[in-house]
Structures are given as C-alpha cells and as structure tokens.
C-alpha cells in the first residue's frame, strides 16, 4: 500500500476529462501537463530508495520499451491535463519533502521546466526520472537517467501487442549521447540500467565508454546502478539475484525495486 491515502488526488483526476490525445506535440507551458497519476509512496529505486516522495507521473513517451511498467503513459497514454497550480496544490497536500517527476518521459514537456522551477522555489528536493533522450535546462536535484538498451526494443517476438513502427523508432531514438552528456553535466545524477541478464553488460560498458568520452563530467562506477528487469514479484524473483551478482562482478551498484517487493504491481506505488 502507498504510505498515504490518495483519494483526493483521484478525485482531481476523475473530475477532469481523461483523454488519449497525442501527447508528444509542443504546447504552451500554461496548458499544464498530462498527468497519469499523482500519489505519495516510497521511492522504490536508486540512491534515494526508501524516502517518502510525491510522485508526479506525466503521460506520453517518445520510446516504447516492450517491458514498460507504466503502460498507460507509453503504449496507451491516458491522463488528465492539470494546470501547474493544481499539480503544486496536490503536492503540497502531502507531507513529503521529495518530489519525483516521472513518466512516461517528463522532459517531453516544456511545462515540466516551469513545474521544477516552482518546486525549487518552494524548497522541494526534486528527482526527474528520464530515459535520457531529451535535455531541458531545469533546476533538478537528482536526474535519474535510465538509458534504454537493445534488450528494451519492442519486437514482434518480445511484445504482447502489435509493435507497428515502434521497433524502428525506438531503436533509432533510444540513445542520445548529446542529451545524456548535457544531463550529467547539469545535475547530480544516477545512471540506472534495466538489466535482464549478462548479455546486457557489453552494451552498458559501451554506452559508459561513449558517454565518458563525450562529457567533461565525471561518471563514477558508483553512479551506475543495475536494476533487475521485472514489474512483478514473480518476474523480479527470476532476475534480481542474477543482476546483483553482475553488479558485484563489474563494480557497479545494485538497486532494488522496493515498490515491487512491497506492493507487487499495484497502481500508485
Ligand atoms: S522509456 Fe520508460 S516510460 Fe518510456 S516506454 Fe520505456 S520504460 Fe516506458
């Protein structure tokens, strides 16, 4: 269960028309953000795992990982469009100092920059969870970058649904060295790789080598987190020991998925 009831938030979402418009087009920041969920829980992943946080999940993504654990922000984006004032008011209604702006891909939207500036002014610690393909100049306390490996690409064999054009689009867009470089230069960061097995490690090492060549920022092995693929306890039980062993072998950090351990695949966790 989440650490706090989220009924009020659901009320806000329910009072809005939930639509499925194409979310990737530029919009005026005054139009607000497409919000899929807004809730309080424990941060489940990364350096800040275990910290009570308000999660603001935007809808819409420029990638389509076959294993996406927020399907309703990517393959079937659904949301209410909320004004930034409404989002901030919802955040302030919870007793938490940390805000996680996640998705989908929250940096698709210029309005995310304005929201982060407002939260910075209010004294919140902000984490932005991004796939690393889009850079925006915004006040961020921790940018949690999850570069997508080849093992994320939707193929007809891997995906339960029709992948259509997304196999090519995802493969073409999933790594953007320029955006990755600018993101790690601008804020404290963690690089969080979703790992299925040892076959992912050569590509992770290649991405790190290319990034270290491309940026002046120092990318330490302790900033690199291996996270087991799996959005359910059953799947995680198959991957986590393997991934923990790989983290020890290669000298990277292992990150748990506390929310899956605690609440399996329940929404708003
Ligand atoms: S980048 Fe993230 S939100 Fe987008 S499809 Fe992949 S896992 Fe889902």
CSV table of C-alpha atoms and ligand atoms in Angstrom, one decimal:
chain,number,residue,atom,x,y,z
A,1,UNK,CA,0.0,0.0,0.0
A,2,UNK,CA,1.1,3.6,-0.5
A,3,UNK,CA,2.1,5.4,2.7
A,4,UNK,CA,-0.8,7.7,2.4
A,5,UNK,CA,-4.3,7.6,1.0
A,6,UNK,CA,-4.6,9.1,-2.4
A,7,UNK,CA,-8.4,9.5,-2.7
A,8,UNK,CA,-8.2,13.3,-3.0
A,9,UNK,CA,-5.9,13.1,-5.9
A,10,UNK,CA,-8.1,10.5,-7.7
A,11,UNK,CA,-10.9,13.0,-7.2
A,12,UNK,CA,-9.0,15.7,-9.1
A,13,UNK,CA,-8.2,13.3,-11.9
A,14,UNK,CA,-11.8,12.0,-12.1
A,15,UNK,CA,-13.2,15.5,-12.3
A,16,UNK,CA,-11.2,16.0,-15.5
A,17,UNK,CA,-11.9,14.6,-18.8
A,18,UNK,CA,-9.3,11.8,-19.3
A,19,UNK,CA,-8.3,11.8,-22.9
A,20,UNK,CA,-5.8,10.0,-25.1
A,21,UNK,CA,-4.6,12.8,-27.3
A,22,UNK,CA,-1.2,12.5,-28.9
A,23,UNK,CA,1.0,13.9,-26.1
A,24,UNK,CA,4.2,14.5,-27.9
A,25,UNK,CA,3.5,17.8,-29.6
A,26,UNK,CA,4.9,21.0,-28.1
A,27,UNK,CA,2.4,23.0,-26.0
A,28,UNK,CA,2.3,26.3,-24.2
A,29,UNK,CA,3.5,25.6,-20.6
A,30,UNK,CA,0.4,27.4,-19.5
A,31,UNK,CA,-1.6,24.5,-20.8
A,32,UNK,CA,-0.3,22.4,-17.9
A,33,UNK,CA,0.8,18.8,-18.1
A,34,UNK,CA,-0.8,15.5,-19.0
A,35,UNK,CA,-0.9,13.7,-15.7
A,36,UNK,CA,-1.4,9.9,-15.4
A,37,UNK,CA,-1.0,9.6,-11.7
A,38,UNK,CA,-0.1,11.8,-8.7
A,39,UNK,CA,0.4,10.0,-5.4
A,40,UNK,CA,2.6,9.6,-2.4
A,41,UNK,CA,4.7,6.5,-1.8
A,42,UNK,CA,8.3,5.4,-1.0
A,43,UNK,CA,10.9,5.9,-3.7
A,44,UNK,CA,11.5,2.4,-4.7
A,45,UNK,CA,14.6,2.6,-6.8
A,46,UNK,CA,18.1,4.2,-6.9
A,47,UNK,CA,20.2,6.2,-4.5
A,48,UNK,CA,17.1,7.6,-2.6
A,49,UNK,CA,15.3,4.3,-2.3
A,50,UNK,CA,13.1,4.3,0.8
A,51,UNK,CA,12.4,8.1,1.0
A,52,UNK,CA,8.8,9.2,1.2
A,53,UNK,CA,8.1,11.1,-2.0
A,54,UNK,CA,5.3,12.5,-4.0
A,55,UNK,CA,5.2,11.0,-7.5
A,56,UNK,CA,4.0,13.1,-10.4
A,57,UNK,CA,3.7,10.8,-13.4
A,58,UNK,CA,3.3,12.5,-16.7
A,59,UNK,CA,1.8,10.7,-19.7
A,60,UNK,CA,3.4,10.3,-23.1
A,61,UNK,CA,6.8,8.8,-24.1
A,62,UNK,CA,9.0,9.1,-27.1
A,63,UNK,CA,10.1,5.4,-26.7
A,64,UNK,CA,8.2,2.1,-26.4
A,65,UNK,CA,10.1,-0.4,-24.2
A,66,UNK,CA,8.4,-3.8,-24.5
A,67,UNK,CA,8.6,-4.2,-20.8
A,68,UNK,CA,7.4,-0.7,-19.9
A,69,UNK,CA,5.9,-0.8,-16.3
A,70,UNK,CA,3.9,2.3,-16.9
A,71,UNK,CA,2.0,1.1,-20.0
A,72,UNK,CA,-0.7,3.8,-19.7
A,73,UNK,CA,2.0,6.5,-20.2
A,74,UNK,CA,3.5,4.9,-23.3
A,75,UNK,CA,1.7,2.3,-25.3
A,76,UNK,CA,-1.8,3.5,-24.3
A,77,UNK,CA,-1.2,7.0,-22.9
A,78,UNK,CA,-4.1,8.2,-20.7
A,79,UNK,CA,-4.2,11.3,-18.5
A,80,UNK,CA,-6.0,14.3,-17.2
A,81,UNK,CA,-4.5,17.6,-18.2
A,82,UNK,CA,-3.8,19.6,-15.0
A,83,UNK,CA,-2.7,23.2,-14.5
A,84,UNK,CA,0.6,23.6,-12.8
A,85,UNK,CA,-1.2,25.3,-9.9
A,86,UNK,CA,-3.4,22.3,-9.4
A,87,UNK,CA,-0.3,20.0,-9.5
A,88,UNK,CA,1.6,22.1,-7.0
A,89,UNK,CA,-1.5,22.2,-4.7
A,90,UNK,CA,-1.8,18.4,-4.8
A,91,UNK,CA,1.9,18.0,-4.0
A,92,UNK,CA,1.6,20.4,-1.1
A,93,UNK,CA,-1.4,18.4,0.3
A,94,UNK,CA,1.1,15.6,1.1
A,95,UNK,CA,3.6,15.6,3.9
A,96,UNK,CA,6.7,14.9,1.9
A,97,UNK,CA,9.9,16.9,1.1
A,98,UNK,CA,10.8,14.9,-2.0
A,99,UNK,CA,9.1,15.1,-5.4
A,100,UNK,CA,9.7,12.6,-8.2
A,101,UNK,CA,8.8,13.8,-11.7
A,102,UNK,CA,8.4,10.7,-13.7
A,103,UNK,CA,6.6,9.2,-16.7
A,104,UNK,CA,6.4,8.3,-19.4
A,105,UNK,CA,9.0,10.8,-20.4
A,106,UNK,CA,8.5,14.0,-18.3
A,107,UNK,CA,11.1,16.0,-20.3
A,108,UNK,CA,8.9,15.9,-23.4
A,109,UNK,CA,7.2,18.9,-22.0
A,110,UNK,CA,8.4,22.5,-21.6
A,111,UNK,CA,5.9,22.8,-18.7
A,112,UNK,CA,8.0,20.4,-16.7
A,113,UNK,CA,10.7,23.1,-16.6
A,114,UNK,CA,8.2,25.6,-15.1
A,115,UNK,CA,7.0,23.0,-12.6
A,116,UNK,CA,10.5,22.1,-11.5
A,117,UNK,CA,11.3,25.8,-11.1
A,118,UNK,CA,8.2,26.3,-8.9
A,119,UNK,CA,9.1,23.3,-6.8
A,120,UNK,CA,12.6,24.5,-6.4
A,121,UNK,CA,11.3,27.9,-5.2
A,122,UNK,CA,9.1,26.1,-2.6
A,123,UNK,CA,12.2,24.2,-1.3
A,124,UNK,CA,11.3,20.7,-2.5
A,125,UNK,CA,14.0,18.2,-3.4
A,126,UNK,CA,13.3,17.0,-7.0
A,127,UNK,CA,14.2,13.9,-8.8
A,128,UNK,CA,13.5,13.6,-12.5
A,129,UNK,CA,13.3,10.1,-13.9
A,130,UNK,CA,14.1,10.2,-17.6
A,131,UNK,CA,15.1,7.9,-20.5
A,132,UNK,CA,18.0,10.4,-21.2
A,133,UNK,CA,17.0,11.2,-24.8
A,134,UNK,CA,15.8,14.8,-24.1
A,135,UNK,CA,17.7,17.6,-22.4
A,136,UNK,CA,16.0,20.6,-20.8
A,137,UNK,CA,17.6,23.3,-18.7
A,138,UNK,CA,15.7,23.0,-15.4
A,139,UNK,CA,16.6,23.1,-11.7
A,140,UNK,CA,16.8,19.4,-10.8
A,141,UNK,CA,18.4,18.0,-7.6
A,142,UNK,CA,18.9,14.4,-8.9
A,143,UNK,CA,18.4,13.4,-12.5
A,144,UNK,CA,17.8,9.6,-12.7
A,145,UNK,CA,18.7,8.6,-16.2
A,146,UNK,CA,17.7,5.2,-17.5
A,147,UNK,CA,19.3,4.7,-20.9
A,148,UNK,CA,17.5,2.1,-22.9
A,149,UNK,CA,19.4,-0.9,-24.1
A,150,UNK,CA,18.8,-3.0,-27.2
A,151,UNK,CA,17.0,-5.5,-24.9
A,152,UNK,CA,14.3,-2.9,-24.4
A,153,UNK,CA,13.4,-2.6,-28.1
A,154,UNK,CA,9.9,-3.9,-28.9
A,155,UNK,CA,10.0,-6.7,-31.4
A,156,UNK,CA,7.1,-8.9,-32.6
A,157,UNK,CA,8.7,-11.8,-30.6
A,158,UNK,CA,9.0,-9.8,-27.3
A,159,UNK,CA,5.9,-7.6,-27.3
A,160,UNK,CA,2.4,-8.8,-26.4
A,161,UNK,CA,0.9,-6.2,-28.7
A,162,UNK,CA,1.4,-5.0,-32.3
A,163,UNK,CA,4.7,-3.0,-32.3
A,164,UNK,CA,4.0,-1.3,-35.7
A,165,UNK,CA,6.5,1.4,-36.5
A,166,UNK,CA,7.9,1.4,-32.9
A,167,UNK,CA,10.6,-1.2,-33.4
A,168,UNK,CA,12.4,1.2,-35.8
A,169,UNK,CA,11.6,4.4,-33.9
A,170,UNK,CA,12.6,3.1,-30.6
A,171,UNK,CA,15.8,1.6,-31.9
A,172,UNK,CA,16.7,4.9,-33.7
A,173,UNK,CA,16.0,7.1,-30.7
A,174,UNK,CA,16.8,5.2,-27.5
A,175,UNK,CA,20.4,6.5,-27.0
A,176,UNK,CA,21.2,10.2,-27.5
A,177,UNK,CA,24.8,11.0,-26.4
A,178,UNK,CA,24.3,14.7,-26.6
A,179,UNK,CA,21.3,14.7,-24.3
A,180,UNK,CA,23.0,12.3,-21.9
A,181,UNK,CA,26.1,14.4,-21.7
A,182,UNK,CA,24.2,17.6,-21.0
A,183,UNK,CA,22.0,15.9,-18.4
A,184,UNK,CA,25.0,14.5,-16.4
A,185,UNK,CA,26.8,17.9,-16.7
A,186,UNK,CA,23.9,19.8,-15.2
A,187,UNK,CA,22.9,18.0,-12.0
A,188,UNK,CA,23.7,15.2,-9.6
A,189,UNK,CA,22.8,12.1,-11.5
A,190,UNK,CA,22.5,8.3,-11.4
A,191,UNK,CA,22.6,6.1,-14.5
A,192,UNK,CA,20.1,3.3,-13.9
A,193,UNK,CA,20.2,0.4,-16.4
A,194,UNK,CA,17.4,-2.1,-16.5
A,195,UNK,CA,19.2,-5.4,-16.8
A,196,UNK,CA,17.7,-8.7,-17.9
A,197,UNK,CA,20.9,-10.7,-17.9
A,198,UNK,CA,24.7,-10.8,-18.6
A,199,UNK,CA,24.1,-10.2,-22.3
A,200,UNK,CA,23.2,-6.6,-21.4
A,201,UNK,CA,26.6,-5.8,-19.9
A,202,UNK,CA,28.7,-5.3,-23.1
A,203,UNK,CA,26.3,-2.7,-24.3
A,204,UNK,CA,26.3,-0.9,-20.8
A,205,UNK,CA,30.1,-0.8,-20.9
A,206,UNK,CA,29.9,0.6,-24.5
A,207,UNK,CA,27.4,3.3,-23.5
A,208,UNK,CA,29.5,4.3,-20.5
A,209,UNK,CA,32.7,4.5,-22.6
A,210,UNK,CA,31.0,6.7,-25.2
A,211,UNK,CA,29.5,8.9,-22.5
A,212,UNK,CA,32.8,9.3,-20.7
A,213,UNK,CA,34.4,10.3,-24.0
A,214,UNK,CA,31.7,12.8,-24.8
A,215,UNK,CA,31.4,14.6,-21.5
A,216,UNK,CA,33.6,16.6,-19.1
A,217,UNK,CA,31.5,15.3,-16.1
A,218,UNK,CA,33.0,12.5,-14.1
A,219,UNK,CA,30.9,9.4,-14.4
A,220,UNK,CA,31.9,7.2,-11.5
A,221,UNK,CA,31.1,3.5,-11.3
A,222,UNK,CA,29.1,4.2,-8.1
A,223,UNK,CA,26.8,6.4,-10.2
A,224,UNK,CA,26.0,3.4,-12.3
A,225,UNK,CA,23.1,1.3,-11.0
A,226,UNK,CA,22.0,-2.1,-12.3
A,227,UNK,CA,18.3,-2.7,-11.8
A,228,UNK,CA,16.7,-6.1,-12.4
A,229,UNK,CA,14.0,-6.1,-15.1
A,230,UNK,CA,10.6,-7.1,-13.7
A,231,UNK,CA,7.5,-5.3,-12.7
A,232,UNK,CA,6.1,-8.2,-10.6
A,233,UNK,CA,7.4,-10.1,-7.7
A,234,UNK,CA,7.4,-13.3,-9.7
A,235,UNK,CA,9.5,-11.8,-12.5
A,236,UNK,CA,11.8,-10.0,-10.1
A,237,UNK,CA,12.5,-13.3,-8.3
A,238,UNK,CA,13.8,-14.6,-11.6
A,239,UNK,CA,16.2,-11.6,-12.3
A,240,UNK,CA,17.4,-10.0,-9.1
A,241,UNK,CA,20.0,-12.4,-7.9
A,242,UNK,CA,21.5,-12.6,-11.3
A,243,UNK,CA,21.7,-8.8,-11.6
A,244,UNK,CA,23.1,-8.4,-8.0
A,245,UNK,CA,25.8,-10.9,-9.0
A,246,UNK,CA,26.6,-8.8,-12.1
A,247,UNK,CA,26.8,-5.6,-10.0
A,248,UNK,CA,29.4,-7.2,-7.8
A,249,UNK,CA,31.3,-8.7,-10.7
A,250,UNK,CA,31.5,-5.3,-12.6
A,251,UNK,CA,31.8,-3.0,-9.6
A,252,UNK,CA,28.5,-1.1,-10.2
A,253,UNK,CA,25.7,-0.5,-7.7
A,254,UNK,CA,22.7,-2.7,-7.5
A,255,UNK,CA,19.3,-1.1,-7.0
A,256,UNK,CA,16.3,-2.9,-5.6
A,257,UNK,CA,12.7,-2.2,-6.7
A,258,UNK,CA,11.3,-1.7,-3.3
A,259,UNK,CA,7.8,-0.9,-4.5
A,260,UNK,CA,7.6,-4.2,-6.3
A,261,UNK,CA,8.9,-6.1,-3.3
A,262,UNK,CA,6.4,-4.3,-1.1
A,263,UNK,CA,3.3,-3.9,-3.3
A,264,UNK,CA,3.9,-6.1,-6.3
A,265,UNK,CA,2.4,-4.3,-9.4
A,266,UNK,CA,-0.3,-2.3,-7.6
A,267,UNK,CA,-1.0,1.1,-9.2
A,268,UNK,CA,0.1,4.3,-7.4
A,269,UNK,CA,3.2,2.6,-5.8
B,1,LIG,S1,11.3,5.0,-21.7
B,1,LIG,FE1,10.3,4.5,-19.7
B,1,LIG,S2,8.2,5.2,-19.9
B,1,LIG,FE2,9.1,5.2,-22.0
B,1,LIG,S3,8.4,3.2,-22.8
B,1,LIG,FE3,10.5,2.9,-21.8
B,1,LIG,S4,10.1,2.2,-19.7
B,1,LIG,FE4,8.1,3.1,-20.6
